[in-house]
């Protein structure tokens, strides 16, 4: 449970972080809240030779309205998002979901950029981001680029981000008073989701039903054709490939996906 030795570099700006990434290459890892990276380092599943600590980049911590979108800085911690007045008014699903991540200690350290970059298929906030739509803003040596959330999570702990880039912002549409629903099934309140479903504006995203967070496209298509919520939700697990573990086998996860999707859609429609 002790990580292998590493060099530690503290940076104060995105430019400094990108310079350090360019200097140290693929051996380096950014450290934000550390609540995903440090556990896997202790298990020696990640053995970076350099940790670039970006937690002191205060410029990356914000929530602001920008036209018809809400922009969230990558360094925004889960508890900051949970309590943010702009987020609560403009995109209320996100602060709600931020408040369902882990326990208070996790929420006070973990960042939205970290959970986005980590690409764990069981993550709560990426599930909500995928249902909301929008983009992940990356910055690298060539400047900024925006990747739609539908293209960002490419595989189990894999993303469309290059090793010399970092997440600097998340952008989601302002949903205001539009209905939404988030259903997370856990054995204990503070746990990761065994399965979760997020629904807003006819879109549904699922956690822990494949190698990445995924959209329930068969459900979305059925809703667009005018199917009832109950009929559409019955299709939620189509095209998914859930794993099995000590918490649930594949059939149980499929059942949960259908059930949680129905509940999330019903809440969104209420
Ligand atoms: C006990 C416990 C319970 C948890 N429960 C839940 C839960 O219920 N639901 C849930 O969704 N999550 C849960 N988490 C995970 C938590 O949300 C993490 O904080 C989050 O997944 C990672 O964010 P971080 O800021 O801590 O990232 P870090 O751990 O610092 O980094 C994670 C990865 O992202 C990279 N990275 C970080 N920031 C950036 C950036 N800006 N640009 C590019 N790469 C970056 C790092 O290099 C690393 O590879 C839990 C964690 C713990 C320890």
Short mmCIF file of C-alpha atoms and ligand atoms in Angstrom, two decimals:
data_model
loop_
_atom_site.label_atom_id
_atom_site.label_comp_id
_atom_site.label_asym_id
_atom_site.label_seq_id
_atom_site.Cartn_x
_atom_site.Cartn_y
_atom_site.Cartn_z
CA UNK A 1 0.00 0.00 0.00
CA UNK A 2 2.99 2.32 -0.43
CA UNK A 3 3.41 3.98 -3.85
CA UNK A 4 6.72 3.64 -5.66
CA UNK A 5 8.97 6.75 -5.42
CA UNK A 6 8.08 9.78 -7.53
CA UNK A 7 9.22 13.34 -8.09
CA UNK A 8 6.74 16.02 -6.97
CA UNK A 9 6.21 19.25 -8.91
CA UNK A 10 3.80 21.95 -7.70
CA UNK A 11 2.45 24.28 -10.40
CA UNK A 12 0.42 27.49 -10.12
CA UNK A 13 -0.93 27.94 -13.65
CA UNK A 14 -2.15 25.94 -16.63
CA UNK A 15 0.90 27.08 -18.61
CA UNK A 16 3.24 25.76 -15.90
CA UNK A 17 1.31 22.46 -15.84
CA UNK A 18 1.56 22.08 -19.63
CA UNK A 19 5.28 22.91 -19.57
CA UNK A 20 5.85 20.27 -16.89
CA UNK A 21 3.81 17.74 -18.89
CA UNK A 22 5.87 18.47 -22.01
CA UNK A 23 9.11 18.14 -20.03
CA UNK A 24 8.31 14.86 -18.30
CA UNK A 25 6.21 13.18 -21.02
CA UNK A 26 4.12 10.08 -20.48
CA UNK A 27 5.89 9.27 -17.19
CA UNK A 28 4.15 12.24 -15.57
CA UNK A 29 0.65 12.40 -14.08
CA UNK A 30 -1.39 15.41 -13.06
CA UNK A 31 -2.56 15.35 -9.45
CA UNK A 32 -5.84 17.15 -8.73
CA UNK A 33 -7.85 15.88 -5.73
CA UNK A 34 -5.83 12.67 -5.64
CA UNK A 35 -8.89 10.62 -4.72
CA UNK A 36 -8.64 8.33 -7.72
CA UNK A 37 -4.95 8.60 -8.57
CA UNK A 38 -3.45 8.01 -5.11
CA UNK A 39 -5.45 4.81 -4.41
CA UNK A 40 -4.28 3.25 -7.69
CA UNK A 41 -0.71 4.40 -7.01
CA UNK A 42 -0.84 2.67 -3.63
CA UNK A 43 -1.94 -0.49 -5.41
CA UNK A 44 0.88 0.12 -7.94
CA UNK A 45 -1.62 0.05 -10.79
CA UNK A 46 -0.19 3.47 -11.69
CA UNK A 47 3.54 4.12 -11.28
CA UNK A 48 4.17 7.70 -12.44
CA UNK A 49 7.72 8.94 -12.02
CA UNK A 50 6.53 12.55 -11.69
CA UNK A 51 3.39 13.98 -10.05
CA UNK A 52 2.41 17.46 -11.22
CA UNK A 53 0.20 18.95 -8.52
CA UNK A 54 -2.42 21.20 -10.15
CA UNK A 55 -4.54 21.66 -7.02
CA UNK A 56 -3.08 25.14 -6.46
CA UNK A 57 -4.29 26.52 -9.82
CA UNK A 58 -7.02 28.74 -8.41
CA UNK A 59 -7.99 30.00 -11.91
CA UNK A 60 -9.47 26.56 -12.63
CA UNK A 61 -12.06 26.74 -9.89
CA UNK A 62 -15.27 28.50 -11.06
CA UNK A 63 -18.84 28.08 -12.28
CA UNK A 64 -20.09 30.77 -14.65
CA UNK A 65 -22.79 31.35 -17.25
CA UNK A 66 -21.49 31.81 -20.79
CA UNK A 67 -24.29 32.41 -23.30
CA UNK A 68 -26.56 29.37 -23.37
CA UNK A 69 -24.00 27.23 -21.52
CA UNK A 70 -22.61 26.87 -18.03
CA UNK A 71 -18.81 26.69 -17.85
CA UNK A 72 -17.22 24.82 -14.94
CA UNK A 73 -13.50 25.02 -14.25
CA UNK A 74 -11.76 21.64 -14.11
CA UNK A 75 -10.42 22.36 -10.62
CA UNK A 76 -13.90 22.86 -9.15
CA UNK A 77 -14.29 20.44 -6.27
CA UNK A 78 -17.40 18.33 -5.88
CA UNK A 79 -18.52 20.18 -2.71
CA UNK A 80 -18.06 23.56 -4.43
CA UNK A 81 -20.26 22.43 -7.31
CA UNK A 82 -22.79 20.97 -4.86
CA UNK A 83 -23.22 24.37 -3.18
CA UNK A 84 -22.80 26.69 -6.15
CA UNK A 85 -25.79 29.03 -6.62
CA UNK A 86 -25.27 29.47 -10.37
CA UNK A 87 -25.09 25.72 -10.92
CA UNK A 88 -28.19 25.18 -8.77
CA UNK A 89 -30.18 27.67 -10.84
CA UNK A 90 -28.85 26.90 -14.31
CA UNK A 91 -28.04 23.18 -14.33
CA UNK A 92 -29.47 21.73 -11.11
CA UNK A 93 -28.72 18.09 -11.93
CA UNK A 94 -24.95 18.70 -11.56
CA UNK A 95 -24.92 20.05 -7.98
CA UNK A 96 -27.32 17.30 -6.96
CA UNK A 97 -25.08 14.61 -8.45
CA UNK A 98 -21.93 16.23 -6.99
CA UNK A 99 -23.59 15.83 -3.59
CA UNK A 100 -24.05 12.10 -4.22
CA UNK A 101 -20.32 11.45 -4.84
CA UNK A 102 -18.69 9.47 -2.03
CA UNK A 103 -18.51 11.07 1.39
CA UNK A 104 -17.70 14.64 2.54
CA UNK A 105 -13.94 13.98 2.52
CA UNK A 106 -14.07 12.76 -1.09
CA UNK A 107 -16.25 15.71 -2.12
CA UNK A 108 -13.88 18.22 -0.47
CA UNK A 109 -10.86 16.91 -2.43
CA UNK A 110 -12.19 15.45 -5.70
CA UNK A 111 -12.54 17.69 -8.74
CA UNK A 112 -14.80 17.59 -11.78
CA UNK A 113 -11.73 17.67 -14.05
CA UNK A 114 -10.22 14.71 -12.21
CA UNK A 115 -13.30 12.54 -12.41
CA UNK A 116 -13.73 13.46 -16.09
CA UNK A 117 -10.11 12.65 -16.96
CA UNK A 118 -10.07 9.43 -14.93
CA UNK A 119 -12.81 7.83 -17.08
CA UNK A 120 -14.10 5.34 -14.55
CA UNK A 121 -17.36 3.89 -15.97
CA UNK A 122 -18.89 3.98 -12.48
CA UNK A 123 -18.43 7.74 -11.99
CA UNK A 124 -21.42 9.86 -11.05
CA UNK A 125 -20.52 13.25 -12.55
CA UNK A 126 -19.47 11.92 -15.98
CA UNK A 127 -22.84 10.11 -16.14
CA UNK A 128 -24.63 13.41 -15.52
CA UNK A 129 -22.37 15.25 -18.00
CA UNK A 130 -23.10 12.65 -20.68
CA UNK A 131 -26.86 13.04 -20.19
CA UNK A 132 -26.59 16.83 -20.25
CA UNK A 133 -24.50 16.91 -23.42
CA UNK A 134 -21.88 19.60 -23.88
CA UNK A 135 -18.13 19.49 -24.21
CA UNK A 136 -14.86 18.84 -22.44
CA UNK A 137 -12.41 21.70 -23.01
CA UNK A 138 -8.81 20.52 -23.33
CA UNK A 139 -5.68 22.65 -23.41
CA UNK A 140 -2.35 21.52 -24.81
CA UNK A 141 0.73 22.95 -26.51
CA UNK A 142 -1.36 23.81 -29.59
CA UNK A 143 -4.00 25.73 -27.62
CA UNK A 144 -7.55 24.81 -26.67
CA UNK A 145 -9.96 22.35 -28.28
CA UNK A 146 -13.44 21.17 -27.36
CA UNK A 147 -14.42 17.50 -27.46
CA UNK A 148 -18.13 16.59 -27.25
CA UNK A 149 -18.83 14.48 -24.17
CA UNK A 150 -20.18 11.76 -26.49
CA UNK A 151 -16.63 11.35 -27.90
CA UNK A 152 -14.52 11.98 -24.81
CA UNK A 153 -14.70 8.68 -22.88
CA UNK A 154 -13.25 6.17 -25.34
CA UNK A 155 -12.72 3.10 -23.12
CA UNK A 156 -12.09 1.75 -19.64
CA UNK A 157 -9.96 4.52 -18.05
CA UNK A 158 -9.28 5.89 -21.55
CA UNK A 159 -10.18 9.24 -23.07
CA UNK A 160 -9.70 11.28 -26.24
CA UNK A 161 -7.15 13.44 -24.39
CA UNK A 162 -3.48 13.36 -25.48
CA UNK A 163 -0.72 12.91 -22.86
CA UNK A 164 0.38 16.54 -23.39
CA UNK A 165 -3.13 17.95 -22.80
CA UNK A 166 -5.22 18.61 -19.72
CA UNK A 167 -8.89 19.20 -18.98
CA UNK A 168 -9.42 22.89 -18.21
CA UNK A 169 -13.20 23.25 -18.38
CA UNK A 170 -16.52 21.44 -18.75
CA UNK A 171 -19.33 23.12 -20.68
CA UNK A 172 -22.96 22.04 -20.44
CA UNK A 173 -26.20 23.54 -21.74
CA UNK A 174 -28.24 25.63 -19.31
CA UNK A 175 -31.24 23.49 -18.46
CA UNK A 176 -32.87 25.89 -15.97
CA UNK A 177 -36.28 24.57 -14.94
CA UNK A 178 -36.26 21.66 -17.40
CA UNK A 179 -37.08 18.39 -15.59
CA UNK A 180 -34.28 15.95 -14.79
CA UNK A 181 -33.79 12.78 -12.79
CA UNK A 182 -30.78 11.01 -11.26
CA UNK A 183 -31.05 7.56 -9.74
CA UNK A 184 -28.05 5.90 -8.09
CA UNK A 185 -28.25 2.40 -6.66
CA UNK A 186 -25.77 1.62 -3.88
CA UNK A 187 -25.54 -0.77 -0.97
CA UNK A 188 -24.53 2.07 1.36
CA UNK A 189 -25.25 5.79 0.93
CA UNK A 190 -21.58 6.81 0.35
CA UNK A 191 -20.72 4.05 -2.12
CA UNK A 192 -19.94 4.20 -5.81
CA UNK A 193 -22.98 3.37 -7.95
CA UNK A 194 -23.62 -0.29 -8.71
CA UNK A 195 -25.65 1.26 -11.54
CA UNK A 196 -26.84 4.85 -11.99
CA UNK A 197 -29.12 6.55 -14.53
CA UNK A 198 -29.33 10.24 -15.44
CA UNK A 199 -32.20 11.62 -17.53
CA UNK A 200 -32.74 15.09 -18.95
CA UNK A 201 -34.34 16.48 -22.10
CA UNK A 202 -34.97 13.05 -23.68
CA UNK A 203 -31.40 11.87 -23.08
CA UNK A 204 -30.43 9.05 -20.70
CA UNK A 205 -26.94 8.09 -19.52
CA UNK A 206 -25.92 5.07 -17.47
CA UNK A 207 -23.03 4.38 -15.08
CA UNK A 208 -21.38 0.98 -14.75
CA UNK A 209 -23.12 -0.65 -17.71
CA UNK A 210 -20.09 -0.83 -20.04
CA UNK A 211 -16.39 0.08 -20.22
CA UNK A 212 -17.35 3.78 -20.17
CA UNK A 213 -20.37 5.74 -19.07
CA UNK A 214 -22.89 5.21 -21.90
CA UNK A 215 -26.06 6.66 -23.36
CA UNK A 216 -29.17 4.45 -23.36
CA UNK A 217 -29.72 5.05 -27.07
CA UNK A 218 -32.53 2.52 -27.57
CA UNK A 219 -34.49 4.24 -24.80
CA UNK A 220 -33.81 7.67 -26.29
CA UNK A 221 -34.94 6.54 -29.74
CA UNK A 222 -38.11 5.00 -28.32
CA UNK A 223 -38.93 8.22 -26.46
CA UNK A 224 -38.38 10.20 -29.66
CA UNK A 225 -40.86 7.88 -31.46
CA UNK A 226 -43.45 8.63 -28.77
CA UNK A 227 -43.15 5.47 -26.66
CA UNK A 228 -44.27 5.67 -23.04
CA UNK A 229 -41.66 6.00 -20.31
CA UNK A 230 -42.36 2.42 -19.17
CA UNK A 231 -41.89 1.04 -22.70
CA UNK A 232 -38.78 3.09 -23.40
CA UNK A 233 -37.16 2.22 -20.07
CA UNK A 234 -37.50 -1.49 -20.81
CA UNK A 235 -34.90 -0.94 -23.59
CA UNK A 236 -32.34 0.81 -21.37
CA UNK A 237 -29.86 -2.07 -21.21
CA UNK A 238 -29.90 -2.72 -24.98
CA UNK A 239 -26.40 -2.36 -26.43
CA UNK A 240 -24.74 -2.29 -23.01
CA UNK A 241 -22.16 -4.76 -21.73
CA UNK A 242 -22.18 -4.65 -17.93
CA UNK A 243 -19.56 -6.47 -15.90
CA UNK A 244 -20.10 -8.75 -12.93
CA UNK A 245 -18.55 -8.35 -9.49
CA UNK A 246 -19.25 -9.03 -5.81
CA UNK A 247 -22.06 -6.44 -5.83
CA UNK A 248 -24.09 -7.57 -8.84
CA UNK A 249 -24.06 -9.97 -11.75
CA UNK A 250 -24.76 -8.87 -15.31
CA UNK A 251 -28.49 -9.72 -15.26
CA UNK A 252 -29.03 -7.79 -12.05
CA UNK A 253 -27.23 -4.76 -13.51
CA UNK A 254 -29.45 -4.98 -16.61
CA UNK A 255 -32.52 -5.07 -14.36
CA UNK A 256 -31.22 -2.04 -12.42
CA UNK A 257 -30.55 -0.10 -15.63
CA UNK A 258 -34.17 -0.58 -16.74
CA UNK A 259 -35.61 0.22 -13.31
CA UNK A 260 -33.43 3.27 -12.60
CA UNK A 261 -34.01 4.62 -16.10
CA UNK A 262 -37.78 4.43 -15.59
CA UNK A 263 -37.51 6.19 -12.24
CA UNK A 264 -35.16 8.89 -13.60
CA UNK A 265 -37.45 9.53 -16.59
CA UNK A 266 -40.53 9.68 -14.35
CA UNK A 267 -38.82 12.20 -12.07
CA UNK A 268 -37.75 14.26 -15.08
CA UNK A 269 -41.34 14.27 -16.39
CA UNK A 270 -43.01 15.07 -13.05
C1 LIG B 1 -13.49 6.49 -0.84
C2 LIG B 1 -13.83 7.05 -2.19
C3 LIG B 1 -15.16 7.05 -2.59
C4 LIG B 1 -15.50 7.55 -3.86
N1 LIG B 1 -16.81 7.50 -4.24
C5 LIG B 1 -17.16 7.95 -5.47
C6 LIG B 1 -18.51 7.90 -5.90
O1 LIG B 1 -19.41 7.48 -5.20
N2 LIG B 1 -18.77 8.36 -7.15
C7 LIG B 1 -17.80 8.86 -7.98
O2 LIG B 1 -18.11 9.24 -9.10
N3 LIG B 1 -16.52 8.95 -7.58
C8 LIG B 1 -16.17 8.53 -6.35
N4 LIG B 1 -14.87 8.61 -5.94
C9 LIG B 1 -13.87 9.21 -6.84
C10 LIG B 1 -13.77 10.73 -6.64
O3 LIG B 1 -14.89 11.37 -7.22
C11 LIG B 1 -12.47 11.27 -7.26
O4 LIG B 1 -12.20 12.46 -6.62
C12 LIG B 1 -12.50 11.51 -8.74
O5 LIG B 1 -12.83 10.36 -9.47
C13 LIG B 1 -11.15 11.96 -9.27
O6 LIG B 1 -10.98 13.31 -9.06
P1 LIG B 1 -9.64 13.86 -8.42
O7 LIG B 1 -9.72 15.35 -8.54
O8 LIG B 1 -9.50 13.30 -7.07
O9 LIG B 1 -8.56 13.31 -9.46
P2 LIG B 1 -7.11 12.66 -9.21
O10 LIG B 1 -7.25 11.44 -8.38
O11 LIG B 1 -6.16 13.69 -8.76
O12 LIG B 1 -6.77 12.27 -10.72
C14 LIG B 1 -7.45 11.25 -11.39
C15 LIG B 1 -6.88 11.10 -12.81
O13 LIG B 1 -7.22 12.23 -13.59
C16 LIG B 1 -6.05 12.93 -14.02
N5 LIG B 1 -6.38 14.35 -13.92
C17 LIG B 1 -6.80 15.01 -12.83
N6 LIG B 1 -7.12 16.28 -13.16
C18 LIG B 1 -6.88 16.39 -14.48
C19 LIG B 1 -7.04 17.46 -15.41
N7 LIG B 1 -7.51 18.67 -15.06
N8 LIG B 1 -6.71 17.24 -16.70
C20 LIG B 1 -6.24 16.02 -17.10
N9 LIG B 1 -6.07 14.98 -16.26
C21 LIG B 1 -6.40 15.17 -14.97
C22 LIG B 1 -4.92 12.45 -13.11
O14 LIG B 1 -3.66 12.54 -13.73
C23 LIG B 1 -5.36 11.02 -12.84
O15 LIG B 1 -4.97 10.21 -13.92
C24 LIG B 1 -14.50 8.10 -4.71
C25 LIG B 1 -13.16 8.13 -4.28
C26 LIG B 1 -12.82 7.60 -3.04
C27 LIG B 1 -11.39 7.63 -2.60
#
